[in-house]
CSV table of C-alpha atoms in Angstrom, one decimal:
chain,number,residue,atom,x,y,z
B,8,MET,CA,0.1,-0.3,-0.3
B,9,SER,CA,1.8,3.3,-1.2
B,10,GLN,CA,2.7,6.1,1.4
B,11,PRO,CA,0.7,9.5,1.2
B,12,ASP,CA,2.3,12.2,0.1
B,13,LEU,CA,3.0,13.7,3.9
B,14,TYR,CA,3.4,17.3,2.4
B,15,ALA,CA,0.4,17.7,1.1
B,16,VAL,CA,-1.7,16.0,3.7
B,17,LEU,CA,-0.7,19.0,5.8
B,18,GLY,CA,-0.8,21.2,2.6
B,19,VAL,CA,2.7,22.7,2.7
B,20,SER,CA,5.3,22.5,0.1
B,21,ARG,CA,8.4,20.4,0.2
B,22,ASP,CA,11.0,23.1,1.4
B,23,ALA,CA,8.6,24.3,4.0
B,24,ASP,CA,10.7,25.5,7.4
B,25,ALA,CA,9.6,24.0,10.8
B,26,ASP,CA,7.6,26.8,11.9
B,27,THR,CA,5.5,26.7,8.6
B,28,ILE,CA,4.9,23.1,9.7
B,29,LYS,CA,3.6,23.2,13.0
B,30,LYS,CA,1.3,26.3,12.1
B,31,ALA,CA,-0.4,24.3,9.7
B,32,TYR,CA,-0.9,21.3,11.4
B,33,ARG,CA,-1.7,23.4,14.5
B,34,LYS,CA,-4.8,25.1,12.6
B,35,LEU,CA,-6.2,21.7,11.3
B,36,ALA,CA,-5.5,20.2,14.7
B,37,ARG,CA,-8.5,22.8,15.5
B,38,GLN,CA,-10.6,22.2,12.6
B,39,LEU,CA,-10.7,18.1,13.2
B,40,HIS,CA,-10.8,17.3,16.4
B,41,PRO,CA,-13.5,15.0,16.5
B,42,ASP,CA,-14.8,17.0,19.9
B,43,VAL,CA,-15.2,19.9,17.9
B,44,ASN,CA,-16.0,18.4,14.1
B,45,PRO,CA,-18.3,15.4,14.9
B,46,ASP,CA,-18.2,14.5,11.0
B,47,PRO,CA,-17.3,10.9,11.1
B,48,ASP,CA,-14.3,11.2,8.4
B,49,ALA,CA,-12.9,14.6,10.7
B,50,SER,CA,-11.5,11.7,13.6
B,51,ALA,CA,-9.6,9.9,10.5
B,52,ARG,CA,-8.6,12.7,9.5
B,53,PHE,CA,-6.9,14.8,12.8
B,54,GLN,CA,-5.3,11.1,12.7
B,55,GLU,CA,-3.5,11.3,9.3
B,56,ILE,CA,-2.3,15.2,10.2
B,57,GLY,CA,-1.2,13.5,13.6
B,58,ARG,CA,1.1,11.1,11.5
B,59,ALA,CA,1.8,13.8,9.1
B,60,TYR,CA,3.4,16.1,12.1
B,61,GLU,CA,4.6,13.0,13.5
B,62,VAL,CA,7.3,12.6,10.8
B,63,LEU,CA,7.8,16.1,9.3
B,64,SER,CA,8.2,17.4,12.5
B,65,ASP,CA,11.2,15.2,13.3
B,66,PRO,CA,14.3,16.0,11.4
B,67,GLN,CA,15.6,12.5,11.3
B,68,LYS,CA,12.4,10.6,10.1
B,69,ARG,CA,11.6,13.8,7.7
B,70,ALA,CA,14.7,13.2,6.2
B,71,ALA,CA,14.5,9.8,6.0
B,72,TYR,CA,10.6,10.4,3.9
B,73,ASP,CA,12.4,12.8,1.7
B,74,ARG,CA,14.5,9.9,0.6
B,75,GLY,CA,11.8,7.5,-0.6
B,76,GLY,CA,12.8,5.3,2.7
B,77,ASP,CA,9.7,4.5,5.8
B,78,PRO,CA,10.3,7.2,8.4
B,79,PHE,CA,7.6,4.7,10.5
B,80,GLY,CA,9.9,1.1,10.1
B,81,GLY,CA,7.5,-0.2,8.4
B,82,MET,CA,5.5,-1.2,11.7
B,83,GLY,CA,2.3,1.1,10.5
B,84,ALA,CA,2.5,2.5,13.9
B,85,GLY,CA,-0.8,4.6,14.5
B,86,PHE,CA,-1.0,8.2,16.1
B,87,GLY,CA,0.5,8.3,18.7
B,88,GLN,CA,2.6,5.4,18.5
B,89,GLY,CA,5.3,6.1,17.0
B,90,ALA,CA,8.2,6.8,19.1
B,91,GLY,CA,9.3,10.1,20.4
B,92,PHE,CA,5.5,11.7,19.3
B,93,SER,CA,4.8,14.2,21.9
B,94,PHE,CA,1.5,15.7,22.8
B,95,THR,CA,3.3,19.6,23.2
B,96,ASP,CA,1.7,21.1,20.2
B,97,ILE,CA,-1.3,19.4,20.6
B,98,MET,CA,-1.7,21.0,24.2
B,99,ASP,CA,-0.7,24.1,22.8
B,100,ALA,CA,-3.4,24.4,20.1
B,101,PHE,CA,-6.1,23.3,22.5
B,102,PHE,CA,-5.2,24.6,25.9
B,103,GLY,CA,-2.5,26.8,25.6
B,104,GLY,CA,-0.6,25.5,28.1
B,105,GLN,CA,2.6,24.1,28.8
B,106,ALA,CA,4.4,20.9,28.7
B,107,ALA,CA,5.0,19.1,32.4
B,108,GLY,CA,8.6,18.7,31.9
B,109,GLN,CA,9.1,21.9,30.4
B,110,SER,CA,9.3,23.8,33.5
B,111,ARG,CA,10.8,27.9,33.2
B,112,GLY,CA,11.2,28.1,37.1
B,113,PRO,CA,10.1,30.5,39.7
B,114,ARG,CA,9.8,34.0,38.7
B,115,PRO,CA,12.4,36.1,39.9
B,116,ARG,CA,11.3,39.3,42.2
B,117,THR,CA,14.6,41.3,41.3
B,118,ARG,CA,13.7,43.0,37.6
B,119,ARG,CA,14.9,45.5,35.4
B,120,GLY,CA,12.9,48.7,36.2
B,121,GLN,CA,10.9,50.9,33.9
B,122,ASP,CA,12.2,53.7,31.4
B,123,ALA,CA,11.2,57.1,32.4
B,124,LEU,CA,10.5,60.2,30.8
B,125,ILE,CA,10.4,64.0,31.8
B,126,ARG,CA,10.1,66.6,29.5
B,127,LEU,CA,12.2,70.1,29.8
B,128,GLU,CA,11.7,73.4,28.0
B,129,ILE,CA,14.7,75.5,27.5
B,130,GLU,CA,15.3,78.9,25.7
B,131,LEU,CA,16.6,79.3,21.8
B,132,ALA,CA,20.0,80.3,22.5
B,133,GLU,CA,20.5,77.0,25.3
B,134,ALA,CA,19.4,74.5,22.5
B,135,ALA,CA,21.6,76.6,20.1
B,136,PHE,CA,24.7,76.3,22.2
B,137,GLY,CA,24.0,73.3,25.0
B,138,VAL,CA,23.3,74.0,28.4
B,139,THR,CA,23.9,72.1,32.0
B,140,ARG,CA,20.5,72.3,33.9
B,141,GLU,CA,19.6,70.4,37.5
B,142,LEU,CA,15.9,68.7,37.3
B,143,LYS,CA,14.3,67.3,40.1
B,144,VAL,CA,12.3,63.7,39.1
B,145,ASP,CA,10.2,61.6,40.8
B,146,THR,CA,11.5,58.1,40.2
B,147,ALA,CA,11.1,54.5,42.1
B,148,VAL,CA,14.5,54.1,44.2
B,149,VAL,CA,15.6,51.8,46.4
B,150,CYS,CA,13.9,50.3,50.0
B,151,SER,CA,16.5,52.0,52.4
B,152,THR,CA,14.6,49.8,55.1
B,153,CYS,CA,14.7,46.2,53.8
B,154,HIS,CA,17.3,47.3,50.6
B,155,GLY,CA,14.8,45.4,48.4
B,156,GLU,CA,14.4,42.3,49.3
B,157,GLY,CA,10.9,43.8,50.5
B,158,THR,CA,10.6,41.5,53.9
B,159,SER,CA,11.0,43.6,57.3
B,160,PRO,CA,13.8,43.4,59.3
B,161,GLY,CA,15.2,40.6,60.7
B,162,THR,CA,12.9,38.4,58.3
B,163,HIS,CA,13.4,36.6,54.7
B,164,ALA,CA,11.3,34.7,52.3
B,165,GLN,CA,10.5,31.4,52.6
B,166,THR,CA,9.9,28.6,50.1
B,167,CYS,CA,6.3,28.4,48.9
B,168,GLU,CA,4.6,24.8,50.2
B,169,THR,CA,2.1,24.8,47.5
B,170,CYS,CA,5.3,24.6,44.7
B,171,ARG,CA,7.3,23.4,46.8
B,172,GLY,CA,9.8,26.5,45.2
B,173,ALA,CA,9.1,25.6,41.9
B,174,GLY,CA,6.7,28.3,41.1
B,175,GLU,CA,4.5,26.0,39.2
B,176,VAL,CA,1.9,23.6,39.5
B,177,ALA,CA,0.9,20.8,37.5
B,178,HIS,CA,-2.7,20.6,36.2
B,179,VAL,CA,-3.9,17.3,34.8
B,180,GLN,CA,-6.8,17.3,31.5
B,181,ARG,CA,-8.2,14.4,30.4
B,182,SER,CA,-8.6,13.6,26.7
B,183,PHE,CA,-9.4,11.2,24.5
B,184,LEU,CA,-5.3,10.7,23.8
B,185,GLY,CA,-5.4,10.7,28.0
B,186,GLU,CA,-3.6,12.1,30.4
B,187,ILE,CA,-2.3,15.8,29.3
B,188,ARG,CA,-0.6,17.5,31.9
B,189,THR,CA,0.6,20.8,32.0
B,190,LEU,CA,2.7,23.2,34.0
B,191,ARG,CA,1.0,26.9,35.5
B,192,PRO,CA,2.5,29.5,38.1
B,193,CYS,CA,1.5,28.6,41.2
B,194,ALA,CA,-1.5,30.6,42.6
B,195,ALA,CA,-0.1,31.2,46.2
B,196,CYS,CA,3.3,32.1,45.6
B,197,ARG,CA,2.2,33.7,41.9
B,198,GLY,CA,4.8,32.0,40.1
B,199,PHE,CA,7.8,33.7,42.3
B,200,GLY,CA,8.3,30.0,44.7
B,201,THR,CA,8.5,31.6,47.6
B,202,ILE,CA,6.7,33.8,50.1
B,203,ILE,CA,7.0,36.8,52.7
B,204,PRO,CA,5.0,36.1,55.6
B,205,ASP,CA,6.0,39.8,56.9
B,206,PRO,CA,6.5,42.3,53.8
B,207,CYS,CA,8.5,45.0,55.1
B,208,ARG,CA,5.9,48.1,56.1
B,209,GLU,CA,7.7,51.5,54.0
B,210,CYS,CA,7.6,49.3,50.6
B,211,SER,CA,4.7,46.8,51.3
B,212,GLY,CA,7.2,44.1,49.8
B,213,ASP,CA,8.0,45.7,46.4
B,214,GLY,CA,11.4,46.2,47.2
B,215,ARG,CA,11.2,49.8,46.2
B,216,VAL,CA,9.2,53.7,47.6
B,217,ARG,CA,8.8,56.9,45.2
B,218,SER,CA,11.3,59.7,46.1
B,219,ARG,CA,12.2,62.9,44.2
B,220,ARG,CA,16.2,63.2,43.2
B,221,THR,CA,17.7,65.9,42.2
B,222,LEU,CA,19.8,65.4,39.0
B,223,THR,CA,22.1,67.7,36.4
B,224,VAL,CA,21.8,66.9,32.9
B,225,LYS,CA,23.6,68.0,30.3
B,226,ILE,CA,22.1,69.2,27.0
B,227,PRO,CA,24.2,69.7,24.1
B,228,ALA,CA,24.5,72.1,21.5
B,229,GLY,CA,22.2,71.7,18.2
B,230,VAL,CA,19.2,70.0,20.1
B,231,ASP,CA,15.6,71.1,18.9
B,232,THR,CA,12.2,70.3,19.8
B,233,GLY,CA,11.9,66.3,20.2
B,234,THR,CA,14.9,65.7,20.8
B,235,ARG,CA,16.0,62.9,23.6
B,236,VAL,CA,18.9,62.9,26.0
B,237,GLN,CA,19.4,59.8,27.3
B,238,LEU,CA,20.1,59.8,30.9
B,239,ALA,CA,21.5,55.8,31.6
B,240,ASP,CA,20.7,54.1,34.3
B,241,GLU,CA,18.7,57.2,35.8
B,242,GLY,CA,15.3,56.0,35.8
B,243,GLU,CA,12.8,53.6,37.5
B,244,VAL,CA,14.0,51.6,40.0
B,245,GLY,CA,13.5,47.7,39.0
B,246,PRO,CA,10.7,45.6,41.4
B,247,GLY,CA,12.5,43.2,44.2
B,248,GLY,CA,15.3,46.5,43.7
B,249,GLY,CA,16.1,45.2,40.6
B,250,PRO,CA,18.6,47.6,38.4
B,251,PRO,CA,16.8,50.5,37.1
B,252,GLY,CA,16.2,52.2,33.5
B,253,ASP,CA,17.1,54.5,31.2
B,254,LEU,CA,15.7,58.5,32.5
B,255,TYR,CA,14.9,60.3,29.1
B,256,VAL,CA,14.3,63.5,28.8
B,257,GLU,CA,12.6,65.1,26.2
B,258,ILE,CA,13.3,68.4,24.7
B,259,HIS,CA,11.4,71.3,24.2
B,260,VAL,CA,12.6,74.9,22.7
B,261,ALA,CA,10.3,78.3,23.6
B,262,ARG,CA,9.5,80.4,21.3
B,263,HIS,CA,12.0,83.2,20.8
B,264,PRO,CA,11.1,86.7,20.0
B,265,VAL,CA,13.1,87.8,17.4
B,266,PHE,CA,14.8,84.4,15.8
B,267,THR,CA,13.1,81.4,14.5
B,268,ARG,CA,14.8,78.1,13.4
B,269,GLN,CA,14.6,76.5,10.5
B,270,GLY,CA,16.5,73.0,10.6
B,271,ASN,CA,20.2,74.7,11.8
B,272,ASP,CA,19.7,78.2,10.1
B,273,LEU,CA,17.7,81.4,12.0
B,274,HIS,CA,16.2,83.1,10.1
B,275,CYS,CA,15.0,86.8,11.1
B,276,THR,CA,13.3,90.2,9.7
B,277,VAL,CA,14.8,93.9,9.6
B,278,THR,CA,12.4,96.5,9.3
B,279,VAL,CA,14.7,99.6,7.8
B,280,PRO,CA,13.3,103.4,7.0
B,281,MET,CA,12.1,103.7,3.3
B,282,THR,CA,15.3,106.6,3.1
B,283,ALA,CA,17.7,103.9,4.4
B,284,ALA,CA,17.0,101.7,1.9
B,285,ALA,CA,16.9,104.2,-0.7
B,286,LEU,CA,20.9,105.9,0.7
B,287,GLY,CA,21.9,102.8,2.2
B,288,THR,CA,23.1,102.1,5.7
B,289,THR,CA,24.9,99.8,7.8
B,290,LEU,CA,23.3,98.3,11.0
B,291,GLU,CA,24.5,96.8,14.0
B,292,LEU,CA,22.1,94.2,15.6
B,293,PRO,CA,22.0,91.7,18.0
B,294,THR,CA,23.2,88.0,17.7
B,295,LEU,CA,21.7,85.0,19.1
B,296,GLU,CA,25.1,84.5,21.6
B,297,ALA,CA,23.6,88.0,22.7
B,298,ASP,CA,21.3,85.6,24.9
B,299,VAL,CA,24.1,83.3,26.3
B,300,VAL,CA,23.5,83.8,29.8
B,301,PRO,CA,27.6,82.4,31.7
B,302,PRO,CA,27.0,79.8,34.3
B,303,ASP,CA,29.7,82.1,36.6
B,304,GLY,CA,27.8,86.0,35.6
B,305,GLY,CA,30.4,87.0,33.9
B,306,SER,CA,31.2,87.9,30.4
B,307,THR,CA,31.7,85.6,27.3
B,308,ASP,CA,33.8,85.8,24.2
B,309,LEU,CA,31.1,85.2,21.8
B,310,GLU,CA,30.1,87.8,18.9
B,311,THR,CA,27.2,89.3,20.5
B,312,THR,CA,26.9,91.6,17.7
B,313,PHE,CA,27.3,92.0,14.0
B,314,GLU,CA,26.9,94.2,10.9
B,315,LEU,CA,24.3,94.3,8.5
B,316,ASP,CA,25.2,96.4,5.4
B,317,VAL,CA,22.0,97.3,3.2
B,318,ARG,CA,23.1,98.2,-0.2
B,319,PRO,CA,21.6,101.6,-1.7
B,320,GLY,CA,18.0,100.7,-3.4
B,321,THR,CA,17.3,97.8,-1.0
B,322,GLN,CA,14.1,96.7,-2.0
B,323,SER,CA,11.5,95.0,0.5
B,324,GLY,CA,11.8,91.5,0.5
B,325,THR,CA,15.3,91.4,0.4
B,326,GLU,CA,17.4,88.7,2.0
B,327,GLN,CA,21.2,88.7,3.4
B,328,VAL,CA,22.5,85.4,4.5
B,329,LEU,CA,25.5,85.3,6.9
B,330,ARG,CA,27.4,82.1,7.1
B,331,GLY,CA,28.5,80.6,9.8
B,332,ARG,CA,25.7,82.4,12.1
B,333,GLY,CA,23.0,79.9,12.8
B,334,VAL,CA,23.0,76.7,14.9
B,335,PRO,CA,25.0,74.6,15.2
B,336,GLY,CA,24.7,71.1,14.4
B,337,LEU,CA,24.4,68.5,16.8
B,338,ARG,CA,27.2,66.4,14.7
B,339,GLY,CA,29.2,69.2,13.7
B,340,GLY,CA,29.1,72.1,11.1
B,341,ARG,CA,26.8,75.6,11.9
B,342,GLY,CA,23.9,77.1,9.7
B,343,ASP,CA,23.3,80.2,8.3
B,344,LEU,CA,21.0,83.0,9.7
B,345,VAL,CA,19.0,84.3,6.7
B,346,VAL,CA,17.8,88.1,7.0
B,347,THR,CA,15.0,89.6,5.3
B,348,ILE,CA,15.2,93.4,5.1
B,349,ALA,CA,11.5,94.8,4.8
B,350,VAL,CA,10.9,98.2,3.9
B,351,GLU,CA,8.7,100.6,6.0
B,352,THR,CA,7.0,103.2,4.3
B,353,PRO,CA,5.7,106.1,6.4
B,354,THR,CA,1.9,106.4,7.0
B,355,ARG,CA,1.8,110.3,8.0
B,356,LEU,CA,4.1,113.2,6.7
B,357,GLY,CA,4.2,116.2,8.1
B,358,PRO,CA,3.9,119.5,5.8
B,359,ARG,CA,7.3,119.8,5.1
B,360,GLU,CA,7.8,115.9,4.2
B,361,GLU,CA,5.3,116.1,2.4
B,362,GLU,CA,7.0,118.8,0.5
B,363,LEU,CA,10.0,117.6,-0.2
B,364,LEU,CA,8.3,114.1,-1.6
B,365,ARG,CA,6.3,116.2,-4.0
B,366,GLU,CA,9.7,118.1,-5.1
B,367,LEU,CA,11.6,114.5,-5.1
B,368,ALA,CA,8.5,112.7,-7.5
B,369,ALA,CA,9.2,115.5,-9.9
B,370,ILE,CA,12.4,115.4,-10.1
B,371,ARG,CA,12.6,111.9,-11.0
B,372,GLY,CA,9.2,112.2,-12.8
B,373,GLU,CA,7.0,110.5,-10.7
B,374,GLU,CA,3.9,112.6,-10.1
B,375,GLN,CA,1.7,110.5,-12.1
B,376,PRO,CA,3.2,107.0,-11.8
B,377,SER,CA,2.4,104.1,-14.8
B,378,ALA,CA,1.6,101.2,-13.1
B,379,LYS,CA,3.9,98.1,-14.7
B,380,LEU,CA,2.4,94.8,-14.7
B,381,LYS,CA,4.8,91.1,-15.0
B,382,ALA,CA,3.2,88.2,-14.8
B,383,GLY,CA,3.2,86.3,-11.3
B,384,SER,CA,5.3,83.4,-10.6
B,385,PRO,CA,3.3,79.9,-11.4
B,386,ARG,CA,2.5,78.4,-7.9
B,387,LYS,CA,5.0,75.2,-7.9
B,388,GLY,CA,4.4,72.1,-7.0
B,389,ALA,CA,6.6,70.2,-4.9
B,390,PHE,CA,8.3,68.4,-7.8
B,391,GLY,CA,8.6,71.7,-9.6
B,392,ARG,CA,11.0,72.8,-6.3
B,393,LEU,CA,12.6,69.8,-5.7
B,394,ARG,CA,13.5,70.5,-9.7
B,395,ASP,CA,14.7,74.0,-8.8
B,396,ALA,CA,16.5,72.9,-6.1
B,397,PHE,CA,19.0,70.2,-8.0
B,398,ASN,CA,19.1,72.7,-11.0
B,399,ALA,CA,20.6,75.3,-8.3
B,400,HIS,CA,23.5,73.1,-7.6
């Protein structure tokens, strides 16, 4: 009698890996189990997929089968009678438990603590050039009374009598296959394997308490809103006095009254009178460095001002770029300062001022100026702007 194609029985290809075979078997087992499917043919089919899985889940039997040999040794062993077959996967498919003999052992009371996150608002100059801040944080620390053990002074945790320290107890379930033994966490000790009969009154047996601490954090130059600074091992202490997690400081940069930031570039607008724009002038303006406060209250070597050369005939909206006067980058380099010039037209004129302007208009032949129209630039889409950026380089 010819053997059936075991791969076809499970509905997998011949090159399927072990996980694919296991998933296929579990899916079919749920559908064909006699307790779920009353169809008389389901029982025979259930035994067939069991035989197929018994072979294909065993690397040696699968290799023998792929070479054309008889993986059952010609004995025609029925389902569950072949040597080395385990009920673990059937139990996993239906009960979601763990087979006896695969003990995980007791859960440790000492575990790593969680990471913590706090938010810190800083000024634009502090974000640009770096700053050192002291923070007050509320986190879990090791209980000073029990030193993380969770027991009252002079007492210790005791071995659980229910599970005898294993942290697990065996449960037996009956099925048509016989008895299936599974391991579940011990309810008496919650899987720890030990019981604390006299918990520490300070921490209620947790081994940690809440406390406010003061930390010093160094914010590097170039951070921006959303940047997170990691402080290793400064987070929550774990249960049982376990090692602490990390503390993350998330930066929020406050709005500056003069400068706005775009990447590592700074932008500002300078308003000049109409006469200054026409005749030209030089302005002395403050830099972002002027906002830096020395930690010792003394002076700094930073350039706190810069000169802006307004050329004669400057039009409103003209931009001047000062290279290297922006924000330092986290990985080096520094952005630019982009200054936009806005020309201010007077709204109220005195009699003498109006007279002088009319004389100027007469000299320039502009008493009755003619309008000059030109086509406006069409609004460019994202691809158009990207093309122009590449063409500019």
